[in-house]
GROMACS .gro file of C-alpha atoms in nm:
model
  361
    1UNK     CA    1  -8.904   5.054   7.833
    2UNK     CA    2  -8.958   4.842   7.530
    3UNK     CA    3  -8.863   4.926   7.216
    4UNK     CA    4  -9.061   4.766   6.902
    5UNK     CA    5  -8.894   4.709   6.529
    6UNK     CA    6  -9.065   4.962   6.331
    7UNK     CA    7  -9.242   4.832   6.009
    8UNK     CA    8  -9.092   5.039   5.787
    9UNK     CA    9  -8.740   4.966   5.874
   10UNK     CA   10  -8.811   4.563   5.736
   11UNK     CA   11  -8.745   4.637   5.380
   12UNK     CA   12  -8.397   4.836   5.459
   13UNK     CA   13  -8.286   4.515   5.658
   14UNK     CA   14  -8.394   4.280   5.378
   15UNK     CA   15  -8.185   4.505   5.125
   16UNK     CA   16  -7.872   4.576   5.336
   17UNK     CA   17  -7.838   4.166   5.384
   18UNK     CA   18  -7.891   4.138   5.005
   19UNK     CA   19  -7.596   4.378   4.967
   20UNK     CA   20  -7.387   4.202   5.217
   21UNK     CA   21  -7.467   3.813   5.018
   22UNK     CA   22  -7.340   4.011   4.684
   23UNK     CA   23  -7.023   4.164   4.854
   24UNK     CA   24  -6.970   3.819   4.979
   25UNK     CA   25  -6.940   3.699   4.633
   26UNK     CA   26  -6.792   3.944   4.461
   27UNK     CA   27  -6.501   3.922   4.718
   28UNK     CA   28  -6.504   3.536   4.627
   29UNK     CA   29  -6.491   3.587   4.276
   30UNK     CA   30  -6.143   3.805   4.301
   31UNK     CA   31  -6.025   3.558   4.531
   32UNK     CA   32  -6.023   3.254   4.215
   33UNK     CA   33  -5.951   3.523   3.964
   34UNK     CA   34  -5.598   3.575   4.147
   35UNK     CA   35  -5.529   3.220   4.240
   36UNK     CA   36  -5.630   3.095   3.847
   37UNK     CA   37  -5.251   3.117   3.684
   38UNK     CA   38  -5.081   2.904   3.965
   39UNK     CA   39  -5.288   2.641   3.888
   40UNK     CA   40  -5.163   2.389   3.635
   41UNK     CA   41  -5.505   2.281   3.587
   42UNK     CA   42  -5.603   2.620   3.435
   43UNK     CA   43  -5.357   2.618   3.152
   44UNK     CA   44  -5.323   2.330   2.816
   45UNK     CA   45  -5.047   2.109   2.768
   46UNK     CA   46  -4.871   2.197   2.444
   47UNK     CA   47  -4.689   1.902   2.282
   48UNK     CA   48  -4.348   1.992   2.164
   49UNK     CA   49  -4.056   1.792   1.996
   50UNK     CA   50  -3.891   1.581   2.279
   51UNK     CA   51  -4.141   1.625   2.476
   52UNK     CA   52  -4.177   1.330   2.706
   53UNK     CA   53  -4.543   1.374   2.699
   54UNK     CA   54  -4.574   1.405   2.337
   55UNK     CA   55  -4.844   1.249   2.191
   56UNK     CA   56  -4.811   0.916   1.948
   57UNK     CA   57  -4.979   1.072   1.666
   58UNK     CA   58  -4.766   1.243   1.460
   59UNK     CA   59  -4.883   1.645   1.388
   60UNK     CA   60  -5.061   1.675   1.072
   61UNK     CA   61  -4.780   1.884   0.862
   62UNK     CA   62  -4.847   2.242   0.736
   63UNK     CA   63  -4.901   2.313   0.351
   64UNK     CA   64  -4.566   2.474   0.363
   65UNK     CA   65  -4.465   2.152   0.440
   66UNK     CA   66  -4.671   1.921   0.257
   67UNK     CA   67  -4.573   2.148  -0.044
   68UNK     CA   68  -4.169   2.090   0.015
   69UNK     CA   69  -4.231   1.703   0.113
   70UNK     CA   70  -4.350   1.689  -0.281
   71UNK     CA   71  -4.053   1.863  -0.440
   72UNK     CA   72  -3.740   1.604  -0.504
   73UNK     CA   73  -3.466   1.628  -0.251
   74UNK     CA   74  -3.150   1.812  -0.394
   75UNK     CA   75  -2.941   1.539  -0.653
   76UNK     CA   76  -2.600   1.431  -0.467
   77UNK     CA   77  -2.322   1.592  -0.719
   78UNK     CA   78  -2.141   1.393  -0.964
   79UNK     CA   79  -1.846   1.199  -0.828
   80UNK     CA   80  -1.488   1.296  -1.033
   81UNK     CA   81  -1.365   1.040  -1.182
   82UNK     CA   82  -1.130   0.854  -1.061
   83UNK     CA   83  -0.790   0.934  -1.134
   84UNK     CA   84  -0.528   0.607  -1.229
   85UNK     CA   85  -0.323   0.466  -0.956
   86UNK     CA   86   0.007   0.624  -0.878
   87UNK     CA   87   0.150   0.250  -0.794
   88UNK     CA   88   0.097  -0.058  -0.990
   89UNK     CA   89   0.011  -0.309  -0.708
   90UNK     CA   90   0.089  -0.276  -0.328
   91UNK     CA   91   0.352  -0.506  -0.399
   92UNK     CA   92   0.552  -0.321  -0.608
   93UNK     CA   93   0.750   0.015  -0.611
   94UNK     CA   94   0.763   0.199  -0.888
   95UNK     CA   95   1.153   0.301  -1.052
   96UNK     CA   96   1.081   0.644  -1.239
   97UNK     CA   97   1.407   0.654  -1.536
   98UNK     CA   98   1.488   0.947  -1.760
   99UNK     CA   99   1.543   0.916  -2.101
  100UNK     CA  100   1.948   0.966  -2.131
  101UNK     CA  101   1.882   0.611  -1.919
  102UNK     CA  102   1.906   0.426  -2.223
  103UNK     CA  103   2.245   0.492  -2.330
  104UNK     CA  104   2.370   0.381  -1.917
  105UNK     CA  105   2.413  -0.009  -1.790
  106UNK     CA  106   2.579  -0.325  -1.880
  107UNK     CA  107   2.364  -0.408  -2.132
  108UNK     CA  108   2.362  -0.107  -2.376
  109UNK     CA  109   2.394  -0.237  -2.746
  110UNK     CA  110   2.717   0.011  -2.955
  111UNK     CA  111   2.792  -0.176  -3.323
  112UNK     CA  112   2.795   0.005  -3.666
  113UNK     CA  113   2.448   0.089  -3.649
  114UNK     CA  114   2.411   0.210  -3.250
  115UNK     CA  115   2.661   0.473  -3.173
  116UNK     CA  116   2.710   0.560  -2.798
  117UNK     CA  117   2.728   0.922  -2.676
  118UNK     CA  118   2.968   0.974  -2.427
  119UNK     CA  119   2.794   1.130  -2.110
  120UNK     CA  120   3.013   1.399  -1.881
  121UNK     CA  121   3.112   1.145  -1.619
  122UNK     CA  122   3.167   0.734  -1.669
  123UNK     CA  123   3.333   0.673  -1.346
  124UNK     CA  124   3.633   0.612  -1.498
  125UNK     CA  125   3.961   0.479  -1.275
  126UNK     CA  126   4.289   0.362  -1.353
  127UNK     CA  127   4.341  -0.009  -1.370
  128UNK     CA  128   4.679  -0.013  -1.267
  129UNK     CA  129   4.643   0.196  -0.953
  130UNK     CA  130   4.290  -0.043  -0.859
  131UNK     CA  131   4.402  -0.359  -0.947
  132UNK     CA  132   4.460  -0.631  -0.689
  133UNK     CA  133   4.635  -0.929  -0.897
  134UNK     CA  134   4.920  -0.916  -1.042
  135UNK     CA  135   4.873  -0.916  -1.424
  136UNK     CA  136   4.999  -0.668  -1.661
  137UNK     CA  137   4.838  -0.405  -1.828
  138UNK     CA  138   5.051  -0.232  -2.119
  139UNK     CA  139   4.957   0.119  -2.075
  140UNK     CA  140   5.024   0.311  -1.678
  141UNK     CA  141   4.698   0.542  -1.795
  142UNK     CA  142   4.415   0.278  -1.912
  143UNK     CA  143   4.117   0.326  -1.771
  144UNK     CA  144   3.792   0.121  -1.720
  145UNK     CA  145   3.466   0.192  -1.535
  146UNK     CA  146   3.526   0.140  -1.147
  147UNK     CA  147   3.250  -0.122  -1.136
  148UNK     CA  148   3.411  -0.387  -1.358
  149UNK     CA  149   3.766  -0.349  -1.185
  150UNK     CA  150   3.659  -0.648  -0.911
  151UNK     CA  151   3.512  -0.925  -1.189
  152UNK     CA  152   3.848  -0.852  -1.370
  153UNK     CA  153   4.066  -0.892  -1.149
  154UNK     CA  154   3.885  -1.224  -1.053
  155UNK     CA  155   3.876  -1.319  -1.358
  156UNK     CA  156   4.268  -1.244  -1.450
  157UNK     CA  157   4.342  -1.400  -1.068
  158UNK     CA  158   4.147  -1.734  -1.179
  159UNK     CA  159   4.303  -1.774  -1.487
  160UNK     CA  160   4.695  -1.750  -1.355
  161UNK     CA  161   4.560  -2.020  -1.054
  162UNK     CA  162   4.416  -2.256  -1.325
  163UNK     CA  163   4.700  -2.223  -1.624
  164UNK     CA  164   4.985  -2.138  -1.401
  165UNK     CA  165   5.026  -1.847  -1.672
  166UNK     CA  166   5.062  -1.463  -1.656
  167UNK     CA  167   5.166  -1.385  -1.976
  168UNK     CA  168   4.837  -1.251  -2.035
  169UNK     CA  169   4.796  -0.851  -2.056
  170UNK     CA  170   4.536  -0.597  -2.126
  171UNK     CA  171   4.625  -0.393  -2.419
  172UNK     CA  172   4.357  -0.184  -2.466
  173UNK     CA  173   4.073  -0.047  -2.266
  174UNK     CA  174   3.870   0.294  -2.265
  175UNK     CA  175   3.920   0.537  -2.524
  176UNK     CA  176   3.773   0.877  -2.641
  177UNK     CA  177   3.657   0.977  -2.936
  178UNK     CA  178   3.985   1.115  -3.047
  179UNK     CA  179   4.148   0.838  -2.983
  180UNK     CA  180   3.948   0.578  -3.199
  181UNK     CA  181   4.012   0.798  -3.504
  182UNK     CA  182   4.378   0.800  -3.430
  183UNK     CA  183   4.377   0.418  -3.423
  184UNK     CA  184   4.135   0.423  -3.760
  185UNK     CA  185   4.299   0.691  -3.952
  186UNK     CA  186   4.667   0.430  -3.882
  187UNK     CA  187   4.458   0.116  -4.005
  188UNK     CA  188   4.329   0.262  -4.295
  189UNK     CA  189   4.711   0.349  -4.391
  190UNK     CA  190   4.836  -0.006  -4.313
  191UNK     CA  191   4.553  -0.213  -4.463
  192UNK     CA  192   4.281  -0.030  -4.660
  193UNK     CA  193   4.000   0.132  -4.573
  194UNK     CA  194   3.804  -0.164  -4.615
  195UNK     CA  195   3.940  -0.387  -4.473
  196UNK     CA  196   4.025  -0.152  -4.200
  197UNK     CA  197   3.658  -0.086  -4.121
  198UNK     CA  198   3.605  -0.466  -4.058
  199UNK     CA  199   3.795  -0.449  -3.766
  200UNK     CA  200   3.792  -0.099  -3.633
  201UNK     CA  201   3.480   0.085  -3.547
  202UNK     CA  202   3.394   0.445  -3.664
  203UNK     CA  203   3.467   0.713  -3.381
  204UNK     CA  204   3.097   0.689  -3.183
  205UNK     CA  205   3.076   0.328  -3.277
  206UNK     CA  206   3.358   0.108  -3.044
  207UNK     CA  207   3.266  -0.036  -2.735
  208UNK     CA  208   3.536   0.101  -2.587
  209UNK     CA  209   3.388   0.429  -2.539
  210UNK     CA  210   3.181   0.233  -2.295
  211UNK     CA  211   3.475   0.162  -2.020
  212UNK     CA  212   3.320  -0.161  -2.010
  213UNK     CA  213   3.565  -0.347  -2.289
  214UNK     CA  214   3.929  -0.495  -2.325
  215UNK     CA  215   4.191  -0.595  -2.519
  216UNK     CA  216   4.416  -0.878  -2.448
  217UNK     CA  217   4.768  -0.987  -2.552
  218UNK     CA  218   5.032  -1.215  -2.467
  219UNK     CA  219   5.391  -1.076  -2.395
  220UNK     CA  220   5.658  -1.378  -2.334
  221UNK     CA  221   6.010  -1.327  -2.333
  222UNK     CA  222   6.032  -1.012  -2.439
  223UNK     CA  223   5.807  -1.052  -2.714
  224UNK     CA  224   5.422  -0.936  -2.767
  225UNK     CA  225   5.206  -1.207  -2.979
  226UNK     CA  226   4.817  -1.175  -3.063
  227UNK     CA  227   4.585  -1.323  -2.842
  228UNK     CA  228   4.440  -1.592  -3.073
  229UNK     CA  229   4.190  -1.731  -2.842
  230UNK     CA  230   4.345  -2.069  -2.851
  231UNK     CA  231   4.584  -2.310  -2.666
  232UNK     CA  232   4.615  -2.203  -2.292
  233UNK     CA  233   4.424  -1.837  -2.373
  234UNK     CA  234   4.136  -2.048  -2.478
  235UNK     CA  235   4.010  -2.019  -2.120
  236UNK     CA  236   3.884  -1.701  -2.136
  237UNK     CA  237   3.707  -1.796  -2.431
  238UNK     CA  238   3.562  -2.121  -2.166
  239UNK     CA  239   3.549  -1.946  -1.877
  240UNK     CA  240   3.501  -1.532  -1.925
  241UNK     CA  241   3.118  -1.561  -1.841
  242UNK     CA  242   3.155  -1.704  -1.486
  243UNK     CA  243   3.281  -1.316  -1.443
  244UNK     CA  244   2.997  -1.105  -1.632
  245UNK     CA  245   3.260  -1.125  -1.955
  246UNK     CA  246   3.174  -1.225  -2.298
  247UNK     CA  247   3.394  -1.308  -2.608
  248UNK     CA  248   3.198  -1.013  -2.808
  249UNK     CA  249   3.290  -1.131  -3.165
  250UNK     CA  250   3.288  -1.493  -3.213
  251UNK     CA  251   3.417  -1.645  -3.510
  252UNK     CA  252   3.167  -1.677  -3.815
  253UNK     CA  253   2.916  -1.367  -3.707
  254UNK     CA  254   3.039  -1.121  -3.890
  255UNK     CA  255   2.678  -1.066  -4.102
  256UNK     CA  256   2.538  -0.980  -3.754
  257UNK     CA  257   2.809  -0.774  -3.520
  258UNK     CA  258   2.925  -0.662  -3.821
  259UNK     CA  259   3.327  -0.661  -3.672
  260UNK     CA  260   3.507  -0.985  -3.759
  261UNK     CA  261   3.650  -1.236  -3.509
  262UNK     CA  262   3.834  -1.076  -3.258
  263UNK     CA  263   3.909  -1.336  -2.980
  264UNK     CA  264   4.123  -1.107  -2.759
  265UNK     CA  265   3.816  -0.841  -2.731
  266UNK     CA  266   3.586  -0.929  -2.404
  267UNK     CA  267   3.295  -0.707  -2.319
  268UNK     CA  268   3.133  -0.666  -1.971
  269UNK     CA  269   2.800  -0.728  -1.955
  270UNK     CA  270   2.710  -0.902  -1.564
  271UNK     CA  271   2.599  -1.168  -1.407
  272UNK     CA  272   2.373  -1.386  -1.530
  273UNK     CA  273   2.347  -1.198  -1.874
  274UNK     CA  274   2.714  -1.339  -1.951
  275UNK     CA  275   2.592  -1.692  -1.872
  276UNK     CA  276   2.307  -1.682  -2.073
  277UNK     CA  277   2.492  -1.532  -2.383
  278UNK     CA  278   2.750  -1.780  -2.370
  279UNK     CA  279   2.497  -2.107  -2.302
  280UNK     CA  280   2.291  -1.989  -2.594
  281UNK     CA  281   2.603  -1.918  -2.809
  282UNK     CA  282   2.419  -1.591  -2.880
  283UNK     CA  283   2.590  -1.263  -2.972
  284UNK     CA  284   2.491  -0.958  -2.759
  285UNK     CA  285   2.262  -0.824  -3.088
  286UNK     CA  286   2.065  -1.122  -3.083
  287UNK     CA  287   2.048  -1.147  -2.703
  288UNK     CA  288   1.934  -0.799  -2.672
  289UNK     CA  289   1.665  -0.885  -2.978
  290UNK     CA  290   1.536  -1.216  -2.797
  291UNK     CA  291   1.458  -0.943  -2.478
  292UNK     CA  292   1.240  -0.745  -2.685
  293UNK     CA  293   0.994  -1.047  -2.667
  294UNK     CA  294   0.969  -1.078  -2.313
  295UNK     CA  295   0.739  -0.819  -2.128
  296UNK     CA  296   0.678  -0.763  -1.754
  297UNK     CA  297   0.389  -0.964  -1.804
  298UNK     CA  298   0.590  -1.249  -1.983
  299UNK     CA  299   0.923  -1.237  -1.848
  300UNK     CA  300   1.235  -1.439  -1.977
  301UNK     CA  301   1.285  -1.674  -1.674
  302UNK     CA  302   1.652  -1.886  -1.639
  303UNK     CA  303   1.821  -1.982  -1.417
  304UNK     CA  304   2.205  -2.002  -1.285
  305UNK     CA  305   2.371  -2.115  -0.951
  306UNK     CA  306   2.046  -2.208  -0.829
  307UNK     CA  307   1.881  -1.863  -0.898
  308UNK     CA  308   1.588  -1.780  -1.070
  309UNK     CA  309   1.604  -1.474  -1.321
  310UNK     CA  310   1.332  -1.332  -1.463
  311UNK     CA  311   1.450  -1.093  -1.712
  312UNK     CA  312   1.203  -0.863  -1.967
  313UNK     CA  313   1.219  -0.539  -2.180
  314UNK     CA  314   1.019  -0.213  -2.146
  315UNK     CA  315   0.978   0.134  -2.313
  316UNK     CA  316   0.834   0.294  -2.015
  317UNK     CA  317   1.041   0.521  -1.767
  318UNK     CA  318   0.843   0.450  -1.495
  319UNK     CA  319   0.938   0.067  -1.397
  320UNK     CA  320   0.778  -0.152  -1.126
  321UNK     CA  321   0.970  -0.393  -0.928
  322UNK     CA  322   0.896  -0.629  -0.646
  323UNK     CA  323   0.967  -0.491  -0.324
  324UNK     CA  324   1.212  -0.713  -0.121
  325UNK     CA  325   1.403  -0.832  -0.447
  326UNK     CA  326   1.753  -0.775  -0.595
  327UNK     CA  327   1.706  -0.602  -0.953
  328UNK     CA  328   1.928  -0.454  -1.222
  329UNK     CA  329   1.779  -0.189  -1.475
  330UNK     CA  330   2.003  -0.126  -1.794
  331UNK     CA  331   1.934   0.077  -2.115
  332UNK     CA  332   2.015  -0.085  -2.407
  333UNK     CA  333   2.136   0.256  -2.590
  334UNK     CA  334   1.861   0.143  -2.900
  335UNK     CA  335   1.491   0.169  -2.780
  336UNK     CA  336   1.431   0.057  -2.387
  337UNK     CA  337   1.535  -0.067  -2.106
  338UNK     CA  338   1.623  -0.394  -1.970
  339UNK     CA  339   1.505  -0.518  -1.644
  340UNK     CA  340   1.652  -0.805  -1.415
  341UNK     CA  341   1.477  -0.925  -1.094
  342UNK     CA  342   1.657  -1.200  -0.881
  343UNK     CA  343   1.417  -1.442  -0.735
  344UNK     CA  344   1.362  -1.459  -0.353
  345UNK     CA  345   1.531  -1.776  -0.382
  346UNK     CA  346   1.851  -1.589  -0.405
  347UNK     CA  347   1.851  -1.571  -0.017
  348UNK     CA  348   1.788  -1.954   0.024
  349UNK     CA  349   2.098  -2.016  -0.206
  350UNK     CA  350   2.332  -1.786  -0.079
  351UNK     CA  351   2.241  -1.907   0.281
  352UNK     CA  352   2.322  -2.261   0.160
  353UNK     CA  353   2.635  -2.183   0.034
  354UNK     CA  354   2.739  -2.017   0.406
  355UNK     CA  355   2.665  -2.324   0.570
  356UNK     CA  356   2.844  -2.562   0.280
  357UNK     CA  357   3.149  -2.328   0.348
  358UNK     CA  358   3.090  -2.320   0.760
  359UNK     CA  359   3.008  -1.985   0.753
  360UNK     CA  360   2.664  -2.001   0.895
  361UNK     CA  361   2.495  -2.233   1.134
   0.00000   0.00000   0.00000
């Protein structure tokens, strides 16, 4: 039997395959709505710092930053001043001295106007008991400062080889306060006070509070005799300074030691200072006033034995010296200090006399 499509049912058809074209879509549409945020190609590239796809063009800046880029950028604070160096030069070290220093060293000045205070210790020995030579000293309990024990007994040992004579004795050395008045107060009685005072210092005033002074006389047969300076004791006059010794109160300068001559009274005083006293025929007052003229910056230079000295006077405790040298710092007991600095040459000499004397190679 043969059916027929019914007129009427066209339309329906029509519609329903409409329906089923917009269903089609729709389902599409859903489909690319889903599968959108995996896709790179959906989304912007944002350009960050460091970036490696950042763009050449710099970012045009915010107002917030356009309005700091106009304000000044915060001042650097102000740098302290600089404080002054704690050493003088790289080369030098720097000696730091109290004041009581002044009144301590060979070289301190004690006459009628410069009294010495006696400090608690001098390093005082016996010169009996230390001695090495053979000369006499007239009192078992003299004492002298330890350091000046060697140069006299060189000294005393040198003059017995060249003379052949040991008649030669210390009669005086340190003393105490106590006992210069002692020796005063009998002077006074046996000559005047006067006259007494020209050759005996006030207690405070004798440089043999310093242990660094001596007496000499001459005992032979039996019999003690003042040490006049001449004949065969005329060699210490000659030859003292080759020891750090000085004849303290040469004939003829009274006005300016204010002691008279006293040629058996030697004061220490050290290498080369002795030498250059006794070249100069100065007296330790004008030695010690020709220093005062000579700074660090414009030293006194001499020379002795092939060494170069280069002596000068300063005020200040705090001293620089040359590292790698020999030095000597001494007060001088009136208004500084006195500084000595051995040239490097020193090491050249001494090196020539050890191979003059086949000590070195």
């Amino acid at each position: 039997m043969r059916h027929r499509l019914k007129l009427w049912k066209i339309p329906i058809l029509i519609l329903l395959l409409l329906l089923m074209t917009a269903a089609f879509s729709f389902i599409n549409i859903l489909y690319d709505t889903a599968a959108a945020p995996y896709d790179n190609r959906a989304y912007e590239v944002i350009e960050y710092p460091g970036n490696p796809h950042e763009s050449e063009e710099p970012d045009e800046p915010s107002d917030e930053q356009e309005e700091s880029n106009d304000e000044p950028e915060d001042e650097p604070e102000d740098e302290p001043e600089e404080e002054p160096e704690v050493f003088i030069d790289p080369g030098f070290v720097t000696i730091f001295l109290e004041e009581a220093d002044i009144a301590r060293g060979y070289l301190v000045l004690v006459n009628n106007d410069h009294a010495f205070e006696l400090p608690a210790m001098l390093d005082l020995v016996n010169i009996t008991t230390e001695k090495t030579e053979p000369f006499r000293v007239l009192g078992q309990h003299y004492l002298l400062r330890r350091c000046i024990i060697e140069p006299l007994d060189e000294m005393m040992g040198a003059f017995t080889s060249a003379t052949g004579n040991n008649t030669v004795a210390i009669i005086s050395a340190f003393r105490n306060y106590e006992s210069q008045q002692r020796i005063l107060n009998s002077n006074i009685r046996r000559m005047g006070e006067r006259e007494a005072l020209r050759w005996t210092s006030l207690p405070g005033h004798s440089e043999h509070h310093t242990g660094l002074a001596v007496d000499f006389g001459v005992f032979a047969g039996g019999y003690r005799s003042t040490f006049t300076g001449t004949d065969v004791t005329s060699w210490f006059r000659r030859n003292s300074f080759n020891y750090g010794f000085i004849l303290r109160y040469p004939a003829n300068r009274f006005r300016i030691t204010g002691t008279a001559h006293e040629p058996w009274h030697f004061r220490y005083v050290g290498l080369p200072h002795s030498y250059f006293i006794t070249r100069n025929n100065w007296v330790l007052e004008e030695y010690i006033d020709m220093l005062r003229e000579h700074t660090f910056e414009d030293p006194f230079i001499a020379e002795h034995n092939g060494i170069e000295y280069r002596v000068y006077f300063t005020t200040d405790l705090s001293i620089p010296i040359p590292y790698d040298v020999i030095f000597d710092i001494s007060g001088n007991n009136v208004d500084g200090f006195i500084v000595t600095v051995h040239s490097p040459n020193e090491h050249e000499a001494l090196l020539i006399d050890a191979i003059e004397d086949g000590e070195a190679e």
